[in-house]
Coordinates of C-alpha atoms and ligand atoms in Angstrom, one line a residue:
M154 CA 18.8 -10.8 52.9
L155 CA 20.0 -10.0 49.4
V156 CA 16.8 -10.6 47.3
K157 CA 14.3 -7.8 47.8
V158 CA 11.2 -6.7 46.1
L159 CA 12.0 -3.4 44.4
D160 CA 10.1 -0.4 45.5
S161 CA 7.5 0.7 43.0
Q162 CA 9.4 3.7 41.7
L163 CA 12.5 1.7 40.8
A164 CA 10.3 -1.0 39.3
N165 CA 8.6 1.6 37.1
M166 CA 11.9 3.0 36.0
I167 CA 12.9 -0.5 34.9
A168 CA 9.6 -1.0 33.2
A169 CA 10.1 2.3 31.5
G170 CA 13.0 0.9 29.7
E171 CA 10.8 -1.5 27.9
V172 CA 8.0 0.8 26.9
V173 CA 9.8 4.1 26.8
E174 CA 12.9 3.9 24.7
R175 CA 13.0 7.4 23.3
P176 CA 10.8 10.4 22.7
S177 CA 9.0 8.7 19.8
S178 CA 7.9 5.9 22.2
V179 CA 6.4 8.5 24.5
A180 CA 4.6 10.1 21.5
K181 CA 3.3 6.7 20.4
E182 CA 1.9 5.8 23.9
L183 CA 0.3 9.2 24.4
C184 CA -1.2 9.4 20.9
E185 CA -2.6 5.9 21.3
N186 CA -4.2 6.9 24.5
S187 CA -5.8 9.9 22.7
V188 CA -7.0 7.6 19.9
D189 CA -8.5 5.2 22.5
A190 CA -10.2 8.3 24.1
G191 CA -12.1 8.8 20.8
A192 CA -10.3 12.0 19.8
S193 CA -10.9 13.5 16.4
A194 CA -7.9 15.9 16.5
I195 CA -4.5 15.2 18.1
T196 CA -1.6 17.6 18.2
V197 CA 1.9 16.6 19.0
E198 CA 4.4 19.3 19.8
I199 CA 8.0 18.8 20.6
W200 CA 11.0 21.0 21.5
G201 CA 14.6 19.7 21.3
G202 CA 13.7 16.4 19.7
G203 CA 11.1 15.7 22.3
I204 CA 13.7 15.4 25.0
K205 CA 13.3 18.9 26.3
S206 CA 9.5 18.7 26.0
L207 CA 6.8 16.7 24.3
S208 CA 3.1 17.4 24.5
V209 CA 0.1 15.6 23.2
T210 CA -3.2 17.4 23.1
D211 CA -6.5 15.7 22.2
N212 CA -10.2 16.4 22.1
G213 CA -11.1 13.0 23.4
H214 CA -13.4 12.2 26.3
G215 CA -10.9 13.1 28.9
L216 CA -10.2 11.5 32.3
H217 CA -12.6 11.7 35.1
P218 CA -11.0 13.9 37.9
E219 CA -11.1 10.9 40.2
D220 CA -9.1 8.8 37.8
M221 CA -6.3 11.1 37.1
E222 CA -3.9 10.0 39.8
T223 CA -4.8 6.3 39.4
A224 CA -4.0 6.5 35.7
F225 CA -0.3 7.0 36.7
L226 CA -0.2 3.8 38.8
R227 CA 1.3 0.7 37.2
H228 CA -1.2 -1.6 35.6
A229 CA -3.9 1.0 35.9
T230 CA -6.1 0.8 32.9
S231 CA -9.7 1.4 32.0
K232 CA -9.4 -0.8 28.9
I233 CA -9.4 -4.4 30.2
S234 CA -10.5 -5.9 33.5
K235 CA -10.3 -9.7 33.2
P236 CA -7.9 -12.2 31.5
D237 CA -10.5 -12.9 28.8
D238 CA -10.3 -9.3 27.6
L239 CA -6.7 -10.0 26.4
N240 CA -8.2 -12.2 23.7
A241 CA -10.2 -9.5 22.1
I242 CA -8.3 -6.2 22.3
L243 CA -9.9 -3.4 20.4
T244 CA -8.0 -0.5 22.0
L245 CA -4.4 0.4 21.3
G246 CA -3.5 0.4 24.9
F247 CA -4.3 -2.2 27.5
R248 CA -1.3 -2.8 29.8
G249 CA -1.8 0.2 31.9
E250 CA 1.9 0.9 32.2
A251 CA 2.6 3.8 29.8
L252 CA 1.7 6.7 32.1
A253 CA 3.4 5.0 35.1
S254 CA 6.6 4.4 33.0
I255 CA 6.7 7.9 31.5
G256 CA 6.0 9.5 34.8
A257 CA 8.9 7.6 36.4
V258 CA 11.5 9.0 34.0
S259 CA 10.3 12.6 33.4
K260 CA 8.1 15.4 34.6
V261 CA 4.6 14.9 33.4
T262 CA 1.8 17.5 33.6
M263 CA -1.6 16.2 32.7
T264 CA -4.5 18.5 32.3
S265 CA -7.9 16.9 31.5
C266 CA -11.5 17.8 31.4
F267 CA -14.1 15.1 31.5
Q268 CA -17.5 16.1 30.1
G269 CA -19.6 17.8 32.7
E270 CA -16.8 17.9 35.2
E271 CA -14.3 20.5 36.3
G272 CA -10.9 20.5 34.7
K273 CA -8.0 19.1 36.7
K274 CA -4.3 19.1 36.6
V275 CA -1.9 16.5 38.0
V276 CA 1.9 16.9 38.0
V277 CA 4.2 13.8 38.4
E278 CA 8.0 13.9 38.5
G279 CA 10.2 10.9 38.8
G280 CA 7.2 8.8 39.9
K281 CA 6.2 11.3 42.7
F282 CA 3.0 13.4 42.7
L283 CA 4.0 17.0 42.9
F284 CA 0.6 18.7 42.4
S285 CA -3.0 17.9 42.0
G286 CA -5.8 20.4 41.7
S287 CA -8.5 22.0 39.6
A288 CA -7.5 23.8 36.4
G289 CA -9.4 25.5 33.6
C290 CA -9.1 23.6 30.4
P291 CA -11.1 22.7 27.3
N292 CA -12.7 19.2 26.9
G293 CA -10.1 16.6 26.3
T294 CA -6.6 15.9 27.6
R295 CA -3.2 17.5 27.3
I296 CA -0.1 15.7 28.5
M297 CA 3.2 17.5 28.7
V298 CA 6.3 15.5 29.2
E299 CA 9.4 17.4 30.1
N300 CA 13.1 16.5 30.7
L301 CA 12.7 12.9 29.5
F302 CA 15.3 10.5 31.1
Y303 CA 16.6 13.3 33.5
N304 CA 17.0 10.6 36.2
T305 CA 18.2 7.8 33.9
P306 CA 21.6 9.0 32.4
A307 CA 22.2 5.6 30.8
R308 CA 19.0 6.0 28.7
M309 CA 19.8 9.6 28.0
K310 CA 23.2 8.7 26.6
F311 CA 21.6 6.3 24.2
L312 CA 19.6 9.0 22.5
K313 CA 20.6 10.4 19.2
K314 CA 20.8 14.0 18.0
D315 CA 17.7 16.1 18.5
Y316 CA 16.8 16.2 14.9
T317 CA 17.1 12.5 14.6
E318 CA 14.8 12.0 17.5
A319 CA 12.4 14.5 16.1
G320 CA 12.4 12.5 12.9
Y321 CA 11.5 9.3 14.8
V322 CA 8.6 11.2 16.5
E323 CA 7.4 12.4 13.1
E324 CA 7.5 8.9 11.8
T325 CA 5.4 7.7 14.7
V326 CA 2.8 10.4 14.1
R327 CA 2.8 9.6 10.4
T328 CA 2.1 5.9 11.1
L329 CA -0.7 6.9 13.4
A330 CA -2.2 9.3 10.9
L331 CA -2.2 6.7 8.2
A332 CA -3.8 4.2 10.6
H333 CA -6.5 6.8 11.4
P334 CA -7.5 8.9 8.4
E335 CA -10.6 9.9 10.4
I336 CA -8.4 11.7 12.9
S337 CA -6.7 15.0 12.2
F338 CA -3.1 14.9 13.3
R339 CA -0.7 17.8 13.6
F340 CA 2.9 17.6 14.4
V341 CA 5.0 20.6 15.4
S342 CA 8.7 20.5 16.0
D343 CA 10.6 23.5 17.5
G344 CA 7.7 25.7 16.5
K345 CA 7.5 24.5 12.9
E346 CA 4.5 22.5 11.6
K347 CA 5.9 19.4 10.0
L348 CA 2.7 17.4 9.4
F349 CA -1.0 18.0 9.2
T350 CA -3.7 15.7 8.1
S351 CA -7.3 16.8 7.7
G352 CA -9.0 13.8 9.3
D353 CA -11.5 13.6 6.5
G354 CA -11.5 9.8 6.7
N355 CA -10.0 9.3 3.2
L356 CA -6.7 7.3 3.2
K357 CA -5.6 8.7 -0.1
N358 CA -6.0 12.2 1.1
T359 CA -4.0 11.3 4.2
V360 CA -1.2 9.9 2.0
Y361 CA -1.3 13.0 -0.1
S362 CA -0.9 15.2 3.0
I363 CA 2.1 13.1 4.2
Y364 CA 3.9 12.0 1.0
G365 CA 2.6 14.4 -1.6
K366 CA 1.1 14.0 -5.0
E367 CA 3.7 11.9 -6.7
V368 CA 2.8 9.0 -4.3
S369 CA -0.9 9.7 -3.8
S370 CA -1.7 9.9 -7.5
A371 CA -0.1 6.6 -8.3
L372 CA -2.1 4.4 -5.9
V373 CA -4.7 1.8 -6.6
P374 CA -7.2 0.6 -4.0
L375 CA -6.9 -2.8 -2.4
E376 CA -10.0 -4.8 -1.6
Y377 CA -10.2 -8.4 -0.7
E378 CA -12.1 -10.5 1.8
D379 CA -11.6 -14.2 2.6
N380 CA -11.8 -16.4 5.6
G381 CA -13.0 -13.4 7.8
I382 CA -9.9 -11.5 6.8
K383 CA -10.6 -8.1 5.2
I384 CA -7.9 -6.3 3.3
S385 CA -8.2 -2.7 2.3
G386 CA -5.9 0.2 1.7
L387 CA -3.8 1.4 -1.2
A388 CA -0.9 0.1 -3.2
G389 CA 1.3 1.8 -5.7
N390 CA 0.6 1.0 -9.3
I391 CA 3.5 -0.6 -11.1
T392 CA 5.1 2.7 -11.9
L393 CA 5.6 3.6 -8.3
Y394 CA 8.3 1.8 -6.3
R395 CA 11.1 2.6 -4.0
K396 CA 14.6 1.5 -3.2
N397 CA 13.7 0.7 0.4
R398 CA 10.6 -0.3 2.4
K399 CA 10.0 3.1 3.9
L400 CA 6.7 3.5 2.1
Q401 CA 5.2 0.3 3.2
S402 CA 2.8 0.4 6.1
F403 CA 0.7 -2.3 7.5
F404 CA -2.1 -2.0 10.0
V405 CA -4.0 -4.7 11.8
N406 CA -7.3 -3.4 13.2
N407 CA -5.9 0.1 12.8
R408 CA -2.7 -0.6 14.7
G409 CA 0.5 0.0 12.8
I410 CA 2.5 -3.3 12.8
V411 CA 5.6 -5.0 11.6
N412 CA 5.4 -8.6 10.5
R413 CA 7.4 -10.6 8.0
T414 CA 4.5 -12.5 6.6
V415 CA 2.7 -9.5 5.4
T416 CA 5.8 -7.9 3.9
A417 CA 6.6 -11.1 2.1
A418 CA 3.0 -11.4 0.7
L419 CA 3.0 -7.8 -0.6
E420 CA 6.4 -8.3 -2.3
E421 CA 5.3 -11.6 -3.8
G422 CA 2.2 -9.9 -5.2
F423 CA 4.4 -7.4 -6.9
K424 CA 7.0 -9.9 -8.1
G425 CA 7.7 -9.5 -11.8
M426 CA 5.8 -6.2 -11.9
I427 CA 8.5 -3.9 -10.6
P428 CA 12.2 -4.0 -11.1
I429 CA 14.3 -6.4 -9.2
G430 CA 15.9 -4.7 -6.1
C431 CA 13.0 -2.3 -5.8
F432 CA 10.2 -2.4 -3.2
P433 CA 6.5 -1.8 -3.6
V434 CA 4.7 1.1 -2.0
A435 CA 1.6 0.2 0.0
F436 CA -0.6 1.1 2.8
I437 CA -2.4 -2.0 3.8
K438 CA -5.2 -2.4 6.3
I439 CA -6.0 -5.8 7.7
N440 CA -9.2 -6.2 9.6
I441 CA -9.5 -9.5 11.5
N442 CA -11.2 -10.9 14.5
P443 CA -9.0 -9.6 17.3
A444 CA -9.0 -13.1 18.9
L445 CA -6.9 -14.3 15.9
V446 CA -4.1 -11.9 16.4
D447 CA -1.8 -11.6 19.4
V448 CA -0.7 -8.0 19.9
N449 CA 0.9 -8.8 23.2
V450 CA 4.1 -10.2 22.0
H451 CA 6.3 -7.1 21.8
P452 CA 7.0 -4.3 24.3
A453 CA 5.9 -1.6 21.9
K454 CA 3.1 -3.8 20.5
L455 CA 4.8 -3.3 17.1
E456 CA 5.1 -6.9 16.2
V457 CA 2.1 -9.1 16.1
K458 CA 1.5 -12.8 15.8
F459 CA -1.3 -14.2 13.6
A460 CA -3.0 -17.4 14.5
D461 CA -3.2 -18.3 10.8
E462 CA -0.2 -16.8 9.0
N463 CA -1.1 -18.6 5.7
S464 CA -4.5 -17.1 5.4
I465 CA -3.0 -13.6 6.1
Y466 CA -0.4 -14.2 3.4
S467 CA -2.9 -15.4 1.0
A468 CA -5.3 -12.6 1.6
I469 CA -2.7 -9.9 1.1
Y470 CA -1.2 -11.6 -1.9
W471 CA -4.6 -11.8 -3.7
A472 CA -5.6 -8.3 -2.7
V473 CA -2.4 -7.0 -4.3
K474 CA -2.8 -9.2 -7.4
G475 CA -6.4 -8.0 -7.8
A476 CA -5.4 -4.4 -7.3
L477 CA -2.6 -4.6 -9.9
E478 CA -5.1 -6.0 -12.4
N479 CA -7.2 -3.0 -11.8
K480 CA -4.2 -0.7 -12.2
L481 CA -5.4 -0.6 -15.8
T482 CA -8.2 1.8 -14.8
P483 CA -6.9 4.7 -16.7
V484 CA -5.8 7.7 -14.7
I485 CA -5.2 10.7 -16.8
D486 CA -2.8 13.1 -15.2
A487 CA -2.8 16.7 -15.3
V488 CA -2.4 19.6 -17.6
A489 CA -3.6 22.3 -19.8
D490 CA -0.9 23.7 -21.9
V491 CA 0.3 21.2 -24.4
P492 CA 3.4 22.5 -26.1
A493 CA 3.7 22.9 -29.8
P494 CA 5.2 19.8 -31.5
E495 CA 8.9 19.9 -31.8
P496 CA 10.2 20.5 -35.3
E497 CA 11.0 17.3 -37.2
K498 CA 14.5 16.0 -36.8
P499 CA 16.4 14.9 -39.8
G500 CA 16.8 11.2 -40.5
V501 CA 14.6 8.3 -41.4
K502 CA 13.1 8.1 -38.0
T503 CA 11.1 11.1 -37.0
S504 CA 11.0 12.0 -33.4
V505 CA 7.7 13.4 -32.1
N506 CA 6.7 14.7 -28.8
V507 CA 3.6 13.2 -27.4
A508 CA 2.0 15.1 -24.5
V509 CA -0.1 12.8 -22.4
T510 CA -3.5 14.4 -22.1
S511 CA -3.6 15.8 -18.7
Y512 CA -5.5 18.3 -16.8
E513 CA -4.1 21.1 -14.7
T514 CA -5.5 21.6 -11.3
A515 CA -5.8 25.2 -10.3
K516 CA -3.3 26.7 -8.0
E517 CA -3.4 25.5 -4.5
T518 CA -7.0 25.8 -3.5
E519 CA -8.1 27.0 -0.2
S520 CA -9.2 23.6 0.9
E521 CA -5.9 22.2 -0.3
K522 CA -4.0 24.7 1.8
N523 CA -6.0 23.6 4.8
N524 CA -5.6 20.0 3.8
T525 CA -9.3 19.3 4.0
A526 CA -11.2 17.7 1.2
F527 CA -9.7 18.1 -2.2
E528 CA -11.4 19.9 -4.9
Y529 CA -11.1 19.3 -8.6
K530 CA -10.5 22.6 -10.3
P531 CA -9.9 22.3 -14.0
T532 CA -8.3 25.3 -15.7
V533 CA -9.9 24.4 -19.0
T534 CA -13.0 26.3 -18.2
D535 CA -15.6 24.2 -19.9
L536 CA -13.9 20.9 -19.1
E537 CA -16.1 20.3 -16.1
E538 CA -19.2 20.6 -18.1
F539 CA -17.7 18.6 -20.9
L540 CA -16.8 15.8 -18.4
K541 CA -20.4 15.8 -17.2
Q542 CA -21.7 15.3 -20.8
Q543 CA -19.2 12.6 -21.4
K544 CA -19.9 10.8 -18.2
D545 CA -22.4 8.5 -19.8
E546 CA -19.9 7.2 -22.2
S547 CA -18.1 4.1 -21.2
V548 CA -14.8 5.8 -20.9
S549 CA -14.1 5.4 -17.2
L550 CA -11.3 7.8 -17.2
F551 CA -13.7 10.7 -16.7
E552 CA -14.9 9.3 -13.4
T553 CA -11.4 8.6 -12.3
I554 CA -10.3 12.2 -12.9
E555 CA -13.1 13.6 -10.8
K556 CA -12.2 11.4 -7.9
E557 CA -8.5 12.0 -8.2
P558 CA -7.3 14.4 -5.5
A559 CA -5.4 17.2 -7.2
P560 CA -3.8 15.7 -10.3
M561 CA -0.2 16.6 -11.1
K562 CA 0.6 19.9 -12.7
K563 CA 3.6 19.0 -14.9
I564 CA 3.4 17.9 -18.4
E565 CA 4.5 14.4 -19.0
Q566 CA 6.3 14.1 -22.3
I567 CA 7.6 11.0 -23.9
E568 CA 9.6 10.6 -27.1
F569 CA 9.1 7.7 -29.3
T570 CA 10.0 6.8 -32.8
Q571 CA 7.2 7.4 -35.2
T572 CA 6.3 4.3 -37.1
T573 CA 5.1 4.1 -40.5
I574 CA 2.8 1.2 -40.2
T575 CA 0.2 0.4 -42.7
P576 CA -3.0 -0.8 -41.1
T577 CA -3.2 -4.5 -40.7
D578 CA -6.5 -6.2 -40.7
G579 CA -9.4 -3.9 -39.9
E580 CA -9.3 -0.2 -39.9
Y581 CA -6.7 0.6 -37.2
K582 CA -3.2 1.9 -37.0
I583 CA -0.7 1.3 -34.4
I584 CA 0.8 4.6 -33.3
G585 CA 3.4 3.2 -31.0
Q586 CA 4.2 2.2 -27.4
L587 CA 3.6 4.6 -24.6
F588 CA 5.8 4.4 -21.5
D589 CA 6.9 1.0 -22.8
T590 CA 3.6 -0.2 -21.3
Y591 CA 0.7 0.8 -23.4
I592 CA 0.1 0.3 -27.1
L593 CA -1.6 3.2 -28.7
V594 CA -4.0 2.3 -31.5
Q595 CA -5.8 4.8 -33.7
E596 CA -9.1 3.4 -34.9
G597 CA -11.7 5.6 -36.6
D598 CA -12.3 8.5 -34.3
N599 CA -10.9 6.7 -31.3
L600 CA -7.5 6.4 -29.7
T601 CA -7.3 3.1 -27.9
L602 CA -4.7 2.5 -25.2
I603 CA -4.0 -1.2 -24.6
D604 CA -2.2 -2.3 -21.6
Q605 CA 0.3 -4.8 -23.0
H606 CA 0.7 -6.9 -19.9
A607 CA -3.0 -7.1 -19.1
A608 CA -3.9 -7.9 -22.6
H609 CA -1.2 -10.5 -23.1
E610 CA -1.9 -12.1 -19.7
R611 CA -5.6 -12.2 -20.6
L612 CA -5.0 -13.8 -23.9
I613 CA -2.7 -16.5 -22.5
Y614 CA -5.0 -17.2 -19.7
E615 CA -8.0 -17.7 -22.0
R616 CA -5.9 -19.9 -24.2
L617 CA -4.8 -22.1 -21.3
V618 CA -8.4 -22.4 -20.0
K619 CA -9.6 -23.3 -23.5
E620 CA -7.0 -25.9 -24.0
K621 CA -7.5 -27.4 -20.6
K622 CA -11.2 -27.6 -21.3
E623 CA -10.9 -29.1 -24.7
K624 CA -8.0 -31.5 -24.3
E625 CA -4.8 -30.7 -22.5
I626 CA -2.5 -27.7 -22.2
A627 CA 0.1 -27.7 -24.9
H628 CA 3.5 -28.5 -23.5
Q629 CA 7.0 -28.8 -24.7
M630 CA 9.4 -31.6 -23.7
L631 CA 12.7 -30.3 -22.6
L632 CA 15.7 -31.6 -24.5
V633 CA 17.7 -31.4 -21.4
P634 CA 15.5 -31.9 -18.3
E635 CA 15.9 -29.2 -15.7
V636 CA 16.7 -29.9 -12.1
V637 CA 15.2 -27.5 -9.7
S638 CA 16.2 -27.4 -6.0
L639 CA 13.4 -26.6 -3.6
T640 CA 13.1 -26.1 0.1
P641 CA 11.9 -29.1 2.1
V642 CA 8.5 -27.6 2.4
E643 CA 8.2 -26.7 -1.3
F644 CA 9.5 -30.1 -2.2
S645 CA 6.8 -31.9 -0.2
V646 CA 4.1 -29.7 -1.6
A647 CA 5.4 -30.4 -5.1
M648 CA 5.4 -34.1 -4.5
E649 CA 1.9 -34.1 -3.1
N650 CA 0.7 -32.4 -6.3
T651 CA 2.7 -34.1 -9.1
E652 CA -0.6 -35.2 -10.7
F653 CA -1.9 -31.8 -10.5
F654 CA 1.1 -30.4 -12.2
N655 CA 1.1 -33.0 -14.9
G656 CA -2.5 -32.0 -15.7
L657 CA -1.5 -28.5 -16.4
G658 CA 1.2 -28.9 -19.0
W659 CA 4.1 -29.9 -16.6
E660 CA 5.9 -33.1 -16.1
I661 CA 7.8 -33.2 -12.9
E662 CA 9.4 -36.0 -11.0
E663 CA 11.2 -36.5 -7.7
F664 CA 15.0 -36.3 -8.1
G665 CA 15.9 -36.8 -4.4
N666 CA 17.4 -34.5 -1.8
N667 CA 14.6 -31.8 -2.3
D668 CA 15.4 -31.6 -5.9
I669 CA 12.8 -32.2 -8.7
V670 CA 13.4 -32.8 -12.3
V671 CA 11.3 -31.0 -14.8
R672 CA 10.8 -32.9 -18.1
A673 CA 8.1 -30.8 -19.7
I674 CA 6.6 -27.3 -19.3
P675 CA 3.6 -25.5 -20.7
Y676 CA 4.6 -24.1 -24.0
V677 CA 3.9 -20.5 -23.0
I678 CA 6.7 -20.7 -20.5
T679 CA 10.4 -20.2 -21.4
K680 CA 13.2 -22.3 -19.9
E681 CA 14.4 -19.3 -17.9
Q682 CA 11.0 -19.0 -16.2
I683 CA 10.8 -22.6 -15.0
K684 CA 12.1 -22.2 -11.5
D685 CA 10.3 -18.9 -10.6
T686 CA 7.0 -20.1 -12.1
L687 CA 7.3 -23.5 -10.3
V688 CA 8.0 -21.9 -7.0
E689 CA 5.1 -19.5 -7.3
I690 CA 2.8 -22.2 -8.3
I691 CA 3.9 -24.2 -5.2
S692 CA 3.3 -21.3 -2.9
N693 CA -0.1 -20.9 -4.5
L694 CA -0.8 -24.5 -3.9
Q695 CA 0.1 -24.0 -0.2
L696 CA -2.1 -21.0 0.1
G697 CA -5.1 -22.3 -1.8
R698 CA -5.3 -25.5 0.2
S699 CA -8.9 -24.9 1.1
E700 CA -10.0 -24.3 -2.5
T701 CA -11.7 -26.8 -4.8
G702 CA -10.1 -28.1 -7.9
T703 CA -11.2 -25.6 -10.5
A704 CA -10.6 -22.5 -8.3
K705 CA -7.2 -23.9 -7.5
E706 CA -6.5 -24.6 -11.1
D707 CA -7.6 -21.2 -12.1
R708 CA -5.1 -19.6 -9.7
I709 CA -2.3 -21.8 -11.2
L710 CA -3.3 -20.9 -14.8
Y711 CA -3.4 -17.3 -13.8
T712 CA 0.1 -17.6 -12.3
I713 CA 1.4 -19.2 -15.5
A714 CA -0.3 -16.5 -17.6
C715 CA 1.0 -13.7 -15.5
R716 CA 4.5 -15.1 -15.5
S717 CA 4.7 -15.6 -19.2
A718 CA 3.1 -12.4 -20.3
V719 CA 5.1 -9.4 -21.4
K720 CA 5.5 -7.0 -18.6
G721 CA 4.9 -3.3 -18.3
N722 CA 8.1 -1.5 -19.1
D723 CA 9.1 -4.1 -21.7
K724 CA 10.0 -2.5 -25.0
L725 CA 8.0 -4.2 -27.8
T726 CA 9.0 -4.4 -31.4
L727 CA 6.5 -3.3 -34.0
P728 CA 5.7 -6.9 -35.1
E729 CA 5.2 -7.9 -31.5
M730 CA 2.8 -5.0 -31.0
E731 CA 1.0 -5.9 -34.2
K732 CA 0.6 -9.5 -33.1
L733 CA -0.8 -8.5 -29.7
V734 CA -3.2 -5.9 -31.1
R735 CA -4.4 -8.4 -33.7
E736 CA -5.1 -11.0 -31.1
V737 CA -6.9 -8.5 -28.9
K738 CA -9.0 -7.5 -31.8
N739 CA -9.8 -11.0 -32.6
S740 CA -10.7 -12.0 -29.1
E741 CA -14.0 -10.8 -28.0
K742 CA -13.4 -11.8 -24.5
T743 CA -10.3 -9.7 -24.1
L744 CA -12.2 -6.5 -24.0
T745 CA -14.9 -7.7 -21.7
C746 CA -12.9 -9.3 -19.0
P747 CA -14.9 -11.5 -16.5
H748 CA -13.3 -9.8 -13.5
G749 CA -14.3 -6.4 -15.0
R750 CA -10.8 -5.1 -15.5
P751 CA -10.2 -3.1 -18.6
V752 CA -7.5 -4.4 -20.9
S753 CA -7.9 -1.3 -23.0
T754 CA -9.5 2.1 -22.8
V755 CA -10.6 4.6 -25.3
I756 CA -10.0 8.4 -25.7
T757 CA -12.3 9.9 -28.3
K758 CA -11.3 12.4 -30.9
T759 CA -14.0 14.8 -29.6
F760 CA -12.4 14.7 -26.3
I761 CA -9.0 15.6 -27.6
E762 CA -10.4 18.3 -29.8
K763 CA -12.2 19.8 -26.8
L764 CA -8.9 20.0 -25.0
F765 CA -7.4 22.0 -27.8
K766 CA -10.6 24.1 -28.0
R767 CA -11.1 23.1 -31.6
L768 CA -14.8 22.5 -30.9
Ligands
LIG2021 P1 -3.4 1.9 28.9 O1 -3.5 2.8 27.7 O2 -2.6 0.6 28.6 O3 -4.7 1.6 29.5 P2 -1.9 4.0 30.1 O4 -0.9 4.0 31.2 O5 -1.5 4.4 28.8 O6 -2.5 2.6 30.0 O7 -3.1 4.9 30.5 C1 -3.8 4.6 31.7 C2 -5.3 5.0 31.7 O8 -5.4 6.4 31.6 C3 -6.0 4.6 30.4 O9 -6.5 3.3 30.6 C4 -7.1 5.6 30.3 O10 -8.2 5.3 31.0 C5 -6.5 6.9 30.9 N1 -6.0 7.8 29.9 C6 -4.7 8.0 29.5 N2 -4.5 8.9 28.5 C7 -5.8 9.4 28.3 C8 -6.3 10.4 27.4 N3 -5.6 11.1 26.5 N4 -7.7 10.5 27.4 C9 -8.5 9.8 28.2 N5 -8.0 8.9 29.1 C10 -6.7 8.7 29.1
LIG2022 MG1 -1.9 3.6 26.8

């Protein structure tokens, strides 16, 4: 007989290949068990990249002494018991194969103390029990894995250098820490602490502990709920982006995942906001009925499958869009010592240094060192009191500052060309453009910062809405009609909605072979923006299928406005700034946006004088 059922040890070694690929997979499985055990503190310690040894210690509920051997058997789990349970998985583990697999390819020492029971120790090597007996230990569980892959040389050869493997383990711990801000994670490699999170439950603080201030101080909160899908987390404001996707993390019901739909939705939401070729930064949490997501499609449960990909896409897209609108919430960074102005340079144009008002946080505070809650410690001694007094004023920046964990210490300086503008209508003066994004306007005793993109977008949107209501959206006929090639899906959506398009300032027609011909466009759009805008509208039409006419229309108008508005980081000429400011001034609605997002914010003269101790 040639076909035989493998003995369990061999079967486990093969299964280990699926679950246990490298030390980081061991770390992931063990940490997930600790999370499932309700731990509030988890320590991962490795030596030699985790190949020599890797231990995970938790303060979770532990294993009952009678369960400790069973836990090492294949398909032994306390987390599910019947097929139905697979449809609603709330724990990270459920297959009951991690411990069996790890135990088959290493030496595992598990010590655990279950509440009210005596501590116990079990040692397994190469799938065989070597020891089992009582042991003194604190509540919780410690699992030590030594000599990983000692009996599977092929796997061993496949491993990379120790420091590379250590890096993978760190990455794994990082993802888990971001998924669980309420758990304190510590990662130690070759005796050095590499990562520590406080477990205070605040995602922003967790990001700060892992990636530092530069990233954590440039994040805006995400919040969106639709169709039973809840999106939360943080995304970088438009000034924060990266050349790769390393600072993008997605979590479904607190499980770190990889999925193309969610990545695409995030990037679509940022389209046009950050430079081409750059990737957004985001930590996105998706909460969804577990029955609507299959986590059992990948050996490491990394990839997931959503029952309704469109709704997920739509929820993330709108969460991001909404957050980017709110990016306007002013955040004033850091600092106390503003340098003396530079001497004037010769020439017609005078260069001046503008120090952005910023507050300095004190030296590393005690709590910061321990990475527990952050404290705001201004060095301008009376600032705190001042902020309290000012709190009633509508300037939201004061609230923002207090909530910001540890603002930056460095002074941000920009140089711009001083303009000699005479005030246009009203009593205001345009000082210039800050960071190519904000227009600074002096008006009486106030300095107003206007976000050029938000303001412009808002103005265009209001105009489109008004036109639509009154008559029709102003459009321009194209001298030479433009042919746009679409994907088959896009094409069919466009064809189903030609009337809809035509009601919103477009004129499109079938051109055959998935091509459409565009004869007219809303006047706010330029020829260059035709294709991108069209494709975005089409994808919005796909997403907002369930919506009613006006809500759908609103989204489309919003897309058109967003597409055609000036962007952040666009240099504006003086006449352009003047025009925009004038329109903002003339439009009451602009400053009191219905979604509650500020288009502009005000810094008072008193506030500035306080900073310089003039008062
Ligand atoms: P799974 O996590 O899929 O259930 P594992 O092989 O990872 O399977 O673990 C088997 C069982 O051992 C778990 O179901 C759980 O009951 C128990 N267990 C493992 N690690 C821990 C831990 N750190 N604390 C408490 N129980 C644990
Ligand atoms: Mg497990």
